Short mmCIF file of N, CA and C in Angstrom, two decimals:
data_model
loop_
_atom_site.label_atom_id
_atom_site.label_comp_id
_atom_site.label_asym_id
_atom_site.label_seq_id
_atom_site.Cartn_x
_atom_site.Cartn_y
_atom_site.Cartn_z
N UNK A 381 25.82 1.08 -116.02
CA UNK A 381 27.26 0.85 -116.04
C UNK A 381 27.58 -0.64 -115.79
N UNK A 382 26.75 -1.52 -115.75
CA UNK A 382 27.11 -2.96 -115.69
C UNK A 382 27.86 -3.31 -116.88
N UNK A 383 28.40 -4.31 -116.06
CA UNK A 383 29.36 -4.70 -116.95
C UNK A 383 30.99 -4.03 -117.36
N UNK A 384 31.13 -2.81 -116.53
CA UNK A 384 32.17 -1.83 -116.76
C UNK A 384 32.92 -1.74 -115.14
N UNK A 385 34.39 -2.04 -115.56
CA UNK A 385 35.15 -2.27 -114.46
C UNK A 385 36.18 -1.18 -114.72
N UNK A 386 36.02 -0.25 -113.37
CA UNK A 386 36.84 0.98 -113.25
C UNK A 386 37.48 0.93 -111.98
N UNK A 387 39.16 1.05 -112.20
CA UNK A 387 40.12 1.25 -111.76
C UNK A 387 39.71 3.08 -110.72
N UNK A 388 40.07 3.03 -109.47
CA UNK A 388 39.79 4.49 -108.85
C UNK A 388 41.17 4.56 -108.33
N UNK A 389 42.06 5.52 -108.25
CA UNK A 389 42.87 5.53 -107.66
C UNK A 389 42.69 6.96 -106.53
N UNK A 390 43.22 6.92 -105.37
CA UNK A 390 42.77 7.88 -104.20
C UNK A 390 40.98 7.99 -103.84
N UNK A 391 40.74 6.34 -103.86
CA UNK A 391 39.11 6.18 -104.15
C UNK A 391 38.56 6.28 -102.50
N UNK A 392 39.46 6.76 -101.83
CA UNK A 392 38.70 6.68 -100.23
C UNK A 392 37.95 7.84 -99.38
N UNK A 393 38.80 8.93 -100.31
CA UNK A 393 38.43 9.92 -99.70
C UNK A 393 37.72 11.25 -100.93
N UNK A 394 37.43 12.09 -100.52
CA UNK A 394 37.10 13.38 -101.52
C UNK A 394 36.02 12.77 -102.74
N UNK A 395 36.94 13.52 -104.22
CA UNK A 395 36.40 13.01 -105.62
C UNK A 395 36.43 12.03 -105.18
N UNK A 396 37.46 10.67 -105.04
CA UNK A 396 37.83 9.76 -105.56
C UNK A 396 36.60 8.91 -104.64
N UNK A 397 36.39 9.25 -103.34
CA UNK A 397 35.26 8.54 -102.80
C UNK A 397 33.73 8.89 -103.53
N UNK A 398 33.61 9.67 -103.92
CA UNK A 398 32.08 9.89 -104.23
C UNK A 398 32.06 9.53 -105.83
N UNK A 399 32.96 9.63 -106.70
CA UNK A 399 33.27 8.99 -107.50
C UNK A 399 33.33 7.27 -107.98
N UNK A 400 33.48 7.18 -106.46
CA UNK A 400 33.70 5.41 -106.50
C UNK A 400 32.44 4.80 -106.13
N UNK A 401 31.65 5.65 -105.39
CA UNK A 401 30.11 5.46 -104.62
C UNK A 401 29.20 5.69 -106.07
N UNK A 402 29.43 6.65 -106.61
CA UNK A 402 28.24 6.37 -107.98
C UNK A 402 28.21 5.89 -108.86
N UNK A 403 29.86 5.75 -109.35
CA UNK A 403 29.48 4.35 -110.61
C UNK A 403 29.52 2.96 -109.84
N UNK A 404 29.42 2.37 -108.20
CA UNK A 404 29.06 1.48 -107.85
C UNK A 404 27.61 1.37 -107.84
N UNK A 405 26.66 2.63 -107.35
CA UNK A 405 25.40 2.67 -107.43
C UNK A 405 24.79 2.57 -109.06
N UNK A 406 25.53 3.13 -109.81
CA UNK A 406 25.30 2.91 -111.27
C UNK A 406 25.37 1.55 -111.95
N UNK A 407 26.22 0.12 -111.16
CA UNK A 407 26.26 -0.84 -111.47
C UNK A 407 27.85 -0.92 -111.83
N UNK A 408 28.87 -0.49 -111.99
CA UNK A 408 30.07 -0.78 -112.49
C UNK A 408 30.23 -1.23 -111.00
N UNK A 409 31.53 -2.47 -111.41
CA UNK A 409 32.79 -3.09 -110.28
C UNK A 409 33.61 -1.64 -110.19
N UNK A 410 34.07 -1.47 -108.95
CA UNK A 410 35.20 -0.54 -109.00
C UNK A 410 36.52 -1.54 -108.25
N UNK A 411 37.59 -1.02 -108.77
CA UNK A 411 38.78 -1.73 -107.87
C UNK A 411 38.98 -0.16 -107.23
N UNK A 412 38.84 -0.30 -105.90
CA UNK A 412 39.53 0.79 -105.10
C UNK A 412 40.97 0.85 -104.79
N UNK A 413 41.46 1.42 -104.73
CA UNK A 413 42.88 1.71 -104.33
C UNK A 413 42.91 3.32 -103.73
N UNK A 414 43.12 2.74 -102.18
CA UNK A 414 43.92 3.64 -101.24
C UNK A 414 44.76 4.28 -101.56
N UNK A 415 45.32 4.73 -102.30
CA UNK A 415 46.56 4.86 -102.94
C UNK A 415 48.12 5.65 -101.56
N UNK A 416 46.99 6.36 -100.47
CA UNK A 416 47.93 7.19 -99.38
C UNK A 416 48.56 7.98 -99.82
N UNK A 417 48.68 9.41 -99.06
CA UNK A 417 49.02 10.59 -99.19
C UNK A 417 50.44 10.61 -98.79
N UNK A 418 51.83 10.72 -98.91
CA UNK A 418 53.30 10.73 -98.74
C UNK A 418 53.14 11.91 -97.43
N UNK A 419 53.55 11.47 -96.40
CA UNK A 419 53.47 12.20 -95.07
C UNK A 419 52.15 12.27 -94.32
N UNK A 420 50.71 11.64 -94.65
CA UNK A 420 49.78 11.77 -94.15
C UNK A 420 49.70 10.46 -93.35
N UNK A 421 49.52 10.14 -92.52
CA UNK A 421 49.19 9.27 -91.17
C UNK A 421 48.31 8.71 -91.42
N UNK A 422 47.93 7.31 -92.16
CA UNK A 422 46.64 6.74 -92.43
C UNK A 422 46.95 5.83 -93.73
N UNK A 423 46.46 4.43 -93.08
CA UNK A 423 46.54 3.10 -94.01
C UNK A 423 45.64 3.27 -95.31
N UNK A 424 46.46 3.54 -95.96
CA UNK A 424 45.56 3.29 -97.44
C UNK A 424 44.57 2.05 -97.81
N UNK A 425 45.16 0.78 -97.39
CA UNK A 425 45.03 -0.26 -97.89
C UNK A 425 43.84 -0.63 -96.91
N UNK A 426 43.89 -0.23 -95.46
CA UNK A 426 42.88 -0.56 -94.37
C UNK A 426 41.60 0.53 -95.08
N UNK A 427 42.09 1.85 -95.33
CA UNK A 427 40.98 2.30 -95.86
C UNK A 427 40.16 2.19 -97.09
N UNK A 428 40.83 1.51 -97.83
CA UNK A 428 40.18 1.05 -99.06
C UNK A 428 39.10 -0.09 -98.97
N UNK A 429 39.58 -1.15 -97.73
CA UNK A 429 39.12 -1.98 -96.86
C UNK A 429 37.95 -1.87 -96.59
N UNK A 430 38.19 -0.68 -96.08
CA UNK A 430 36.81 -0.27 -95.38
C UNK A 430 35.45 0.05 -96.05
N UNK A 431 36.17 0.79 -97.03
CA UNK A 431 35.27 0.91 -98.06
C UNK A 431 34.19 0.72 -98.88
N UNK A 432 35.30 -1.14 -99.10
CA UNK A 432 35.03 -1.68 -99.88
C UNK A 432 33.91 -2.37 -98.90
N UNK A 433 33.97 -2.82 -98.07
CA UNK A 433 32.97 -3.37 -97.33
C UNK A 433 31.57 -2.56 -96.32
N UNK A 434 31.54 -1.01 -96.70
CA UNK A 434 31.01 -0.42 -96.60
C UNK A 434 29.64 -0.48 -97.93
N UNK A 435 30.33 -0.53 -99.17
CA UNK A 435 29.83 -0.60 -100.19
C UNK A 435 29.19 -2.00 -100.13
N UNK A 436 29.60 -2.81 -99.99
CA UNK A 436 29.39 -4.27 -100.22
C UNK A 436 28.12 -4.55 -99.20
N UNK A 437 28.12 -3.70 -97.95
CA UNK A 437 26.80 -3.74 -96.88
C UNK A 437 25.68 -3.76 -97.25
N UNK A 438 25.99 -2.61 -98.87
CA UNK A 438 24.49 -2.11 -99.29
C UNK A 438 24.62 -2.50 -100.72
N UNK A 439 25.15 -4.22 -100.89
CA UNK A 439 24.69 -4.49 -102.36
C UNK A 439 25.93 -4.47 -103.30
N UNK A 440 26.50 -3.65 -103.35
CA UNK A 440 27.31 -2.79 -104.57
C UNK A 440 28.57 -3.74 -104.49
N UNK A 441 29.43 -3.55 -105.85
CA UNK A 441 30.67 -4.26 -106.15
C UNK A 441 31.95 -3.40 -106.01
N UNK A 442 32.78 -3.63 -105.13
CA UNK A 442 33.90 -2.53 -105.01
C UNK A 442 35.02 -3.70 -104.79
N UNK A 443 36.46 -4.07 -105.13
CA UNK A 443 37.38 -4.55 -104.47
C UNK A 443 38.37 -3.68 -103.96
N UNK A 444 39.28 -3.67 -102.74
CA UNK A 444 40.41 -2.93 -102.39
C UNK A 444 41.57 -3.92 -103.61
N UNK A 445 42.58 -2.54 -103.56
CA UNK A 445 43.67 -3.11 -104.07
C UNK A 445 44.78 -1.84 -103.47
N UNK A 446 46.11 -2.38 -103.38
CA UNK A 446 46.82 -1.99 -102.74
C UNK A 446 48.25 -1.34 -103.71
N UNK A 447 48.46 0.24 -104.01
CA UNK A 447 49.39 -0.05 -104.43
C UNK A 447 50.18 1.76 -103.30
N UNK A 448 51.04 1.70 -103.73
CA UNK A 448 51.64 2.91 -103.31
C UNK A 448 52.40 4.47 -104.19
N UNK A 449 51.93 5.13 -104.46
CA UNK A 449 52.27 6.89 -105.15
C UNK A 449 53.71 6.95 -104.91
N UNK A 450 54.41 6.54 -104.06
CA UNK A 450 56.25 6.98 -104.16
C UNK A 450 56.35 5.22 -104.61
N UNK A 451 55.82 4.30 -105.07
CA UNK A 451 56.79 3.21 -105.40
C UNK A 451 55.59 3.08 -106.72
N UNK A 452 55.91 3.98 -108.12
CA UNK A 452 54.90 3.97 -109.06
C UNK A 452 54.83 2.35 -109.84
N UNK A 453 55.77 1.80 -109.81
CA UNK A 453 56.04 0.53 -110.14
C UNK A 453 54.39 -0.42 -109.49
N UNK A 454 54.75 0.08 -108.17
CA UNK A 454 53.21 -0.85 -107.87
C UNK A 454 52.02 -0.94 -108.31
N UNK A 455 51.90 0.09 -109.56
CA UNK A 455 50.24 -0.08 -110.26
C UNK A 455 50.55 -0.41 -111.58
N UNK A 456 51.72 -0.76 -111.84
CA UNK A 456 51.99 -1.40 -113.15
C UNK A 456 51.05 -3.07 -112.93
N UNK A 457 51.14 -3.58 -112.12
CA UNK A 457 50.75 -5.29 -112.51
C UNK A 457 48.73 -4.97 -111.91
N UNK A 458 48.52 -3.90 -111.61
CA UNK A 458 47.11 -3.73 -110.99
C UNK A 458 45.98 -4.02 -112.13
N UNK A 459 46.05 -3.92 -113.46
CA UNK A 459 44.85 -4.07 -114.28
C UNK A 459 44.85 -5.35 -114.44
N UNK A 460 46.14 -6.53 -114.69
CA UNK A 460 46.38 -7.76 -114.54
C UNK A 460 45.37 -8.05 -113.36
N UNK A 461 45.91 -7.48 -112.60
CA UNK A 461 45.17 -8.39 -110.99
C UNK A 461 43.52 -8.63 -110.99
N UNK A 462 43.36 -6.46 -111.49
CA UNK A 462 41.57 -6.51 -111.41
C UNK A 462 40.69 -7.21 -112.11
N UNK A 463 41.57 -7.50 -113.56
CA UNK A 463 40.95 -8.43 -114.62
C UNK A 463 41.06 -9.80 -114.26
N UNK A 464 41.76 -10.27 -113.57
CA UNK A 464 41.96 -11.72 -113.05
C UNK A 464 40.29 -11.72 -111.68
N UNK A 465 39.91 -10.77 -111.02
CA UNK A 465 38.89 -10.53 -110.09
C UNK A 465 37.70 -10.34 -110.48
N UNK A 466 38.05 -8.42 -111.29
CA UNK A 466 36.48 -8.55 -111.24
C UNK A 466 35.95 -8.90 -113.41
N UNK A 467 37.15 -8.56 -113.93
CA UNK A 467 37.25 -8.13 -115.50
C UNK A 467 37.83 -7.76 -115.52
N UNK A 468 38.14 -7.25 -117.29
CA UNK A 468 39.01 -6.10 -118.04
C UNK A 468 38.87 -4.99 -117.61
N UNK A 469 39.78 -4.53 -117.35
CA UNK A 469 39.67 -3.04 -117.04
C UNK A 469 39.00 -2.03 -118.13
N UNK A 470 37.73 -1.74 -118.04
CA UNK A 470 37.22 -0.43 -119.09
C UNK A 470 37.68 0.71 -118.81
N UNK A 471 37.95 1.29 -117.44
CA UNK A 471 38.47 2.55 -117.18
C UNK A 471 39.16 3.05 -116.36
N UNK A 472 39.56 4.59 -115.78
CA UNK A 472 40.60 4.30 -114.61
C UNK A 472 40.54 5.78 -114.71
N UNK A 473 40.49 6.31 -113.16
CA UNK A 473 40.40 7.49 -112.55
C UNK A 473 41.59 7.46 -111.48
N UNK A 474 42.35 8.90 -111.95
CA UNK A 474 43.27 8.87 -110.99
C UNK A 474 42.98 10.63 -110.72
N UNK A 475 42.68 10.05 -109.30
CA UNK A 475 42.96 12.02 -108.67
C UNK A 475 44.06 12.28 -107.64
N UNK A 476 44.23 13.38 -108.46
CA UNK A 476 45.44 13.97 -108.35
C UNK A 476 45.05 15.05 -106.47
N UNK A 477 46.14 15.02 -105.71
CA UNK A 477 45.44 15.84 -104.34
C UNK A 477 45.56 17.47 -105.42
N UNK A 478 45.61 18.32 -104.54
CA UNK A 478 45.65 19.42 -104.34
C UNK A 478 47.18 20.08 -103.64
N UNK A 479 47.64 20.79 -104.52
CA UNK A 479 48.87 21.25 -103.71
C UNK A 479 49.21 21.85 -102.72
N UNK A 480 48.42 21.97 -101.85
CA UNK A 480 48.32 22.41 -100.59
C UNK A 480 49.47 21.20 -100.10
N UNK A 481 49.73 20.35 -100.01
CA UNK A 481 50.73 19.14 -99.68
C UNK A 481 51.41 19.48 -100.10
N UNK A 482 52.14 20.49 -100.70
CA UNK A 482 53.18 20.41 -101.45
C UNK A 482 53.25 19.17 -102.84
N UNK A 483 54.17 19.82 -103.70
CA UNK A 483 54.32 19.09 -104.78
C UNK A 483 54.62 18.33 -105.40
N UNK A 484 55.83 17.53 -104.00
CA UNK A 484 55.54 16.38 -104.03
C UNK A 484 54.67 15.29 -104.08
N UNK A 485 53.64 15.50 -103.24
CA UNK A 485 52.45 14.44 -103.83
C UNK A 485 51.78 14.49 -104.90
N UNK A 486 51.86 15.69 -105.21
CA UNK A 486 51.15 15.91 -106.53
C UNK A 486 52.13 15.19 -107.69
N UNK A 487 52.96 15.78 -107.84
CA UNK A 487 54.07 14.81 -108.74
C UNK A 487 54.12 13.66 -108.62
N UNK A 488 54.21 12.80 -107.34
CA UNK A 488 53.67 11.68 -106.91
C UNK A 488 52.79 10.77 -108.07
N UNK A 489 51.65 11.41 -107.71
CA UNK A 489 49.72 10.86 -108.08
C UNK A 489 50.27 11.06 -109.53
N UNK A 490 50.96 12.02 -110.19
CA UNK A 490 51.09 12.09 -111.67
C UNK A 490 51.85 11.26 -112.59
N UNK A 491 52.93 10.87 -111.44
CA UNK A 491 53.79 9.75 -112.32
C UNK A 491 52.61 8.46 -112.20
N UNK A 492 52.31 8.10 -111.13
CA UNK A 492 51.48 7.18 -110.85
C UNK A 492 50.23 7.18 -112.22
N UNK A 493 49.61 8.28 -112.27
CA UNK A 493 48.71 8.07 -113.30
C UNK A 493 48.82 7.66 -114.50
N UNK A 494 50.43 8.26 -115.13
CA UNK A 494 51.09 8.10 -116.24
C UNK A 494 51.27 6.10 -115.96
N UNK A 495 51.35 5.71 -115.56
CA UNK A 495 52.15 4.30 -115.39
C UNK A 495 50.55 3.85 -115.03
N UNK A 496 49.36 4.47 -114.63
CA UNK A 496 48.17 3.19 -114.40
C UNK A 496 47.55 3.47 -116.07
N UNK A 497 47.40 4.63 -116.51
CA UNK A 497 47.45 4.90 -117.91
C UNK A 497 48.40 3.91 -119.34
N UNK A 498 49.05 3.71 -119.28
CA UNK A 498 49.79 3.05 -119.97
C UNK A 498 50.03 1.38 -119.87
N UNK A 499 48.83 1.21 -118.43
CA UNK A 499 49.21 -0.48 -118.02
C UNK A 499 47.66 -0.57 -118.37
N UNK A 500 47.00 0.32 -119.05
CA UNK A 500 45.63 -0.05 -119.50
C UNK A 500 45.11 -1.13 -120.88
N UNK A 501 44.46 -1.70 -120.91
CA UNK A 501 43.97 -2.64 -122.48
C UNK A 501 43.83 -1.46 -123.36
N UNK A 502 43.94 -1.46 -124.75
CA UNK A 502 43.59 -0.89 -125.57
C UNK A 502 41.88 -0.44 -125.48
N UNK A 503 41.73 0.92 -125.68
CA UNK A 503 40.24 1.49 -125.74
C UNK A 503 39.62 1.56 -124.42
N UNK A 504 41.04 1.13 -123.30
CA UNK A 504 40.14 1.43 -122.09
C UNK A 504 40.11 3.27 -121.94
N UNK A 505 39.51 3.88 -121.29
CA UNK A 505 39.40 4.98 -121.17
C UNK A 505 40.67 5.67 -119.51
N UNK A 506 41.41 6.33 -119.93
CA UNK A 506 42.04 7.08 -118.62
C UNK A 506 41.24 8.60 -118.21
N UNK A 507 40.84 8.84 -116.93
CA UNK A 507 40.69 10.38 -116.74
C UNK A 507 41.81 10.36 -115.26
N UNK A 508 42.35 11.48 -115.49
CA UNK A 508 43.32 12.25 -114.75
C UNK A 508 42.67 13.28 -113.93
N UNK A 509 42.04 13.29 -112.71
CA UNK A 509 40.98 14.36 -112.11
C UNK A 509 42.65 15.16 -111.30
N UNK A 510 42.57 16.33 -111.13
CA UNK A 510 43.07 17.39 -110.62
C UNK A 510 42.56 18.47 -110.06
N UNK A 511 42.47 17.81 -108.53
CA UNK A 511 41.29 18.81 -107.77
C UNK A 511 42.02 20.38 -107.76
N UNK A 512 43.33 20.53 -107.84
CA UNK A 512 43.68 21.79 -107.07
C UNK A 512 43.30 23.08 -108.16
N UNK A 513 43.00 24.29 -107.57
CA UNK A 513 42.80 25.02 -108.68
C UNK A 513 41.26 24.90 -109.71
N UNK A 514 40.58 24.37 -109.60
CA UNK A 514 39.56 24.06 -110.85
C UNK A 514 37.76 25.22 -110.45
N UNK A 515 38.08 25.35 -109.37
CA UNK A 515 36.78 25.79 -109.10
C UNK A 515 35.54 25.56 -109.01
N UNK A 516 35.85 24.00 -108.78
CA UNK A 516 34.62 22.91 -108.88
C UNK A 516 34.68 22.54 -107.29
N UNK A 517 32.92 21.97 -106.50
CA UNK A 517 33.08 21.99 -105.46
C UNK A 517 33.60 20.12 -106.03
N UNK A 518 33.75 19.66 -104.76
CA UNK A 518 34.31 18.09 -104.65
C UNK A 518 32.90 16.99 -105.14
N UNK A 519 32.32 17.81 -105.53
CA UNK A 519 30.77 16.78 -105.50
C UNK A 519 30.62 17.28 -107.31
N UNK A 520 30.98 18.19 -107.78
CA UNK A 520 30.68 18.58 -108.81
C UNK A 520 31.92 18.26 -110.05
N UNK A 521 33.11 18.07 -109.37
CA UNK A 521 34.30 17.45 -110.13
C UNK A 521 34.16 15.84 -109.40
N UNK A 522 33.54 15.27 -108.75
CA UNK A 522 33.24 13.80 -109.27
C UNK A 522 31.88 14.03 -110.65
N UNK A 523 30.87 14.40 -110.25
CA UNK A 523 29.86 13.91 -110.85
C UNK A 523 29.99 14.59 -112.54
N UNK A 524 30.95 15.42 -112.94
CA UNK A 524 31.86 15.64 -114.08
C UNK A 524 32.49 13.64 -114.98
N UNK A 525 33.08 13.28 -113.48
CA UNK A 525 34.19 12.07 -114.05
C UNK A 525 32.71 11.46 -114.17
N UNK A 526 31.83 11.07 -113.60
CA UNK A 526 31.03 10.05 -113.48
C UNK A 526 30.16 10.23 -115.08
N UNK A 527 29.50 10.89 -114.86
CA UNK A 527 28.95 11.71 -116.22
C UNK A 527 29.53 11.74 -117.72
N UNK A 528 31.37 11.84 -117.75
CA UNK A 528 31.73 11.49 -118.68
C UNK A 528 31.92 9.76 -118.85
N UNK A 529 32.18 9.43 -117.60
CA UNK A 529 32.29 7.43 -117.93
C UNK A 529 30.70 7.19 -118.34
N UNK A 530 29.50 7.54 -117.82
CA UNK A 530 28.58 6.76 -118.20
C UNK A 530 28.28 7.12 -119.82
N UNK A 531 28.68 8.42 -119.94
CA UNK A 531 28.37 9.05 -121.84
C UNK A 531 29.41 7.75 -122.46
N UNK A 532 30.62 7.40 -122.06
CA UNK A 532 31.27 6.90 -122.70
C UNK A 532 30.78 5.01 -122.62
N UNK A 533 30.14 4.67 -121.67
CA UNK A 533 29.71 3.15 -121.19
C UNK A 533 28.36 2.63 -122.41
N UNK A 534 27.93 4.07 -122.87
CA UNK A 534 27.26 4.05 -123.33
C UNK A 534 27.17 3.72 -125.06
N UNK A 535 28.43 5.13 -125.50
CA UNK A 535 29.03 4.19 -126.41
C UNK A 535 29.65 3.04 -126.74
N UNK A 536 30.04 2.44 -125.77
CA UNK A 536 31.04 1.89 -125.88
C UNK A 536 29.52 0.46 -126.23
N UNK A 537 28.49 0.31 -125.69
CA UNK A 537 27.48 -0.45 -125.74
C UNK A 537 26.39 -0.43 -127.01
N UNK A 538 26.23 1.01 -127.53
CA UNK A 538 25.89 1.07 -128.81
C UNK A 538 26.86 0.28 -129.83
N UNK A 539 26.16 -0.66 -130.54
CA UNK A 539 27.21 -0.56 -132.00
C UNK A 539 27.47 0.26 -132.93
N UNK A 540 28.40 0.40 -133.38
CA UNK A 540 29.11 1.10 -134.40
C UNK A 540 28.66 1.20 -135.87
N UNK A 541 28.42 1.77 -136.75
CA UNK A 541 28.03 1.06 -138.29
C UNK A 541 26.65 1.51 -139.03
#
């Protein structure tokens, strides 16, 4: 996955953490984003932080980036930023919680995805993960997202013709 810079959104915890841990071990930059849960008690931005320098202990390329799920506006200028850091954005994972929070957050993470989706380069790739409901354990709906980015890193590295 070198050379491939993926956008994680809710990259701290669950999918979005083990998700962000294997295409770093795979060689992709990830931009993390905390993104924070609407009523949950806990710095997104400190935890993305953390993360990121968790990863960075043992080698790997991760940056925090900071945006917020009730102000969707804030991940509009984010592929600008990551491409100014690490590159172009090739891809972008946004997971969605589980409605156990109610549906507000979920609606939340969805407008949000719609708006990090649409602030993408042409041919970058979007996946929309939606833990609630799927029947996948949390290790088996990351290594799903991971599995489809590297099939796709792959084409994207073959030529065409």
């Amino acid at each position: 996955m070198h050379g491939c810079v993926v956008l994680v959104v809710d990259a701290t915890t669950g999918v979005g953490r083990r998700v962000t841990s294997q295409l770093c071990a795979l060689g992709a930059a990830v931009a993390v984003v905390g993104a924070g849960h609407p009523g949950r008690d806990d710095d997104a931005a400190t935890n993305a932080a953390f993360l990121c320098k968790e990863l960075a202990g043992i080698g790997l390329v991760a940056l925090p980036y900071q945006a917020d799920v009730e102000r969707p506006e804030s991940f509009r200028a984010l592929t600008g930023q990551i491409a100014a850091d690490l590159g172009q954005v090739t891809a972008s994972v946004v997971v969605v919680p589980s409605a156990s929070g109610g549906e507000g957050p979920v609606q939340a993470f969805r407008v949000a995805s719609g708006v990090v989706a649409a602030s993408l380069p042409a041919g970058a790739e979007h996946i929309e993960v939606d833990v609630s409901g799927q029947g996948f354990s949390l290790e088996e709906a990351a290594q799903s997202v991971v599995e489809r980015l590297v099939r796709l890193h792959e084409q994207w590295r073959t030529p065409s013709g």
